[in-house]
């Protein structure tokens, strides 16, 4: 399904807990955690159709907590195991450790004996309001993959692609045999990714987008939203969007010093009020990047050009 063909009404391909084949080596199981920040929910992917399979982004677990709708994963581990059928899950890979991606790794590992492999652990205390899910403090990998490192199973080979920016520990995963890339939250099929300091880094995020732009992946399978069938064109558009946001910020600061809420109000017309925090975090990420370049400075809560 191309990104411009997506419809929430397509229940045949977007039912929670349903295993949907996207290509011979890839199936998707949607977690029950829709929210303003996760769209239809977190998409867990199963790689392989032989005796051994890998699971990418096992998702959230439990019933969630008040104020954290995107951590609801009730029944999701059972849905993954059902989708695996007679195949043995031998590896559980997480793109990063936000709570809508990695908490189900532990119960899935306990149920299957599979190793937790992939991104490095990260626990970061908030420094202010957040719009993305909190970090998962329970994540404990058996093996951490570095950029270019590979993991092989029955009929498949997965290669780690380091893509810091959304979080410092973010990895994408390539299926060597097919040219598919699982992009986690680095590239999503429905929205731009939130880059939230202090761990989120706009400079690193842009460098990681450039890295993907130079690859020759055939299709992206993001953690949220539909698959992306024109990867390089899509990434080019994302980079252009981020540069446009930076130009908007610089223009506002040329007019007068600003605080972030005023910038968000000027830049994001008609924004869903529930996403104001997300927009503010990304504006902050751009400002921190401009500050690092020596182009902006902050006094108290007020930003200005240097």
JSON list of C-alpha atoms in Angstrom, two decimals, residues 7-20 28-32 40 42 76 79:
[
{"chain": "A", "resi": 7, "resn": "UNK", "atom": "CA", "xyz": [-7.30, 4.98, 4.61]},
{"chain": "A", "resi": 8, "resn": "UNK", "atom": "CA", "xyz": [-8.31, 4.43, 8.21]},
{"chain": "A", "resi": 9, "resn": "UNK", "atom": "CA", "xyz": [-11.46, 2.78, 6.85]},
{"chain": "A", "resi": 10, "resn": "UNK", "atom": "CA", "xyz": [-9.45, -0.07, 5.34]},
{"chain": "A", "resi": 11, "resn": "UNK", "atom": "CA", "xyz": [-10.25, -2.44, 8.20]},
{"chain": "A", "resi": 12, "resn": "UNK", "atom": "CA", "xyz": [-9.07, -5.47, 6.22]},
{"chain": "A", "resi": 13, "resn": "UNK", "atom": "CA", "xyz": [-5.44, -4.36, 6.57]},
{"chain": "A", "resi": 14, "resn": "UNK", "atom": "CA", "xyz": [-5.50, -2.31, 9.77]},
{"chain": "A", "resi": 15, "resn": "UNK", "atom": "CA", "xyz": [-7.38, -4.44, 12.33]},
{"chain": "A", "resi": 16, "resn": "UNK", "atom": "CA", "xyz": [-5.57, -4.58, 15.65]},
{"chain": "A", "resi": 17, "resn": "UNK", "atom": "CA", "xyz": [-3.85, -7.92, 16.25]},
{"chain": "A", "resi": 18, "resn": "UNK", "atom": "CA", "xyz": [-4.33, -9.17, 12.69]},
{"chain": "A", "resi": 19, "resn": "UNK", "atom": "CA", "xyz": [-1.28, -10.63, 10.93]},
{"chain": "A", "resi": 20, "resn": "UNK", "atom": "CA", "xyz": [-1.08, -9.03, 7.48]},
{"chain": "A", "resi": 28, "resn": "UNK", "atom": "CA", "xyz": [2.66, -6.81, 10.27]},
{"chain": "A", "resi": 29, "resn": "UNK", "atom": "CA", "xyz": [0.71, -6.99, 13.56]},
{"chain": "A", "resi": 30, "resn": "UNK", "atom": "CA", "xyz": [-0.82, -3.73, 14.82]},
{"chain": "A", "resi": 31, "resn": "UNK", "atom": "CA", "xyz": [-0.75, -3.03, 18.56]},
{"chain": "A", "resi": 32, "resn": "UNK", "atom": "CA", "xyz": [-3.89, -1.70, 20.32]},
{"chain": "A", "resi": 40, "resn": "UNK", "atom": "CA", "xyz": [-3.34, 3.78, 14.35]},
{"chain": "A", "resi": 42, "resn": "UNK", "atom": "CA", "xyz": [2.60, 0.71, 16.86]},
{"chain": "A", "resi": 76, "resn": "UNK", "atom": "CA", "xyz": [-0.37, -7.75, 21.84]},
{"chain": "A", "resi": 79, "resn": "UNK", "atom": "CA", "xyz": [-1.16, -11.71, 18.97]}
]
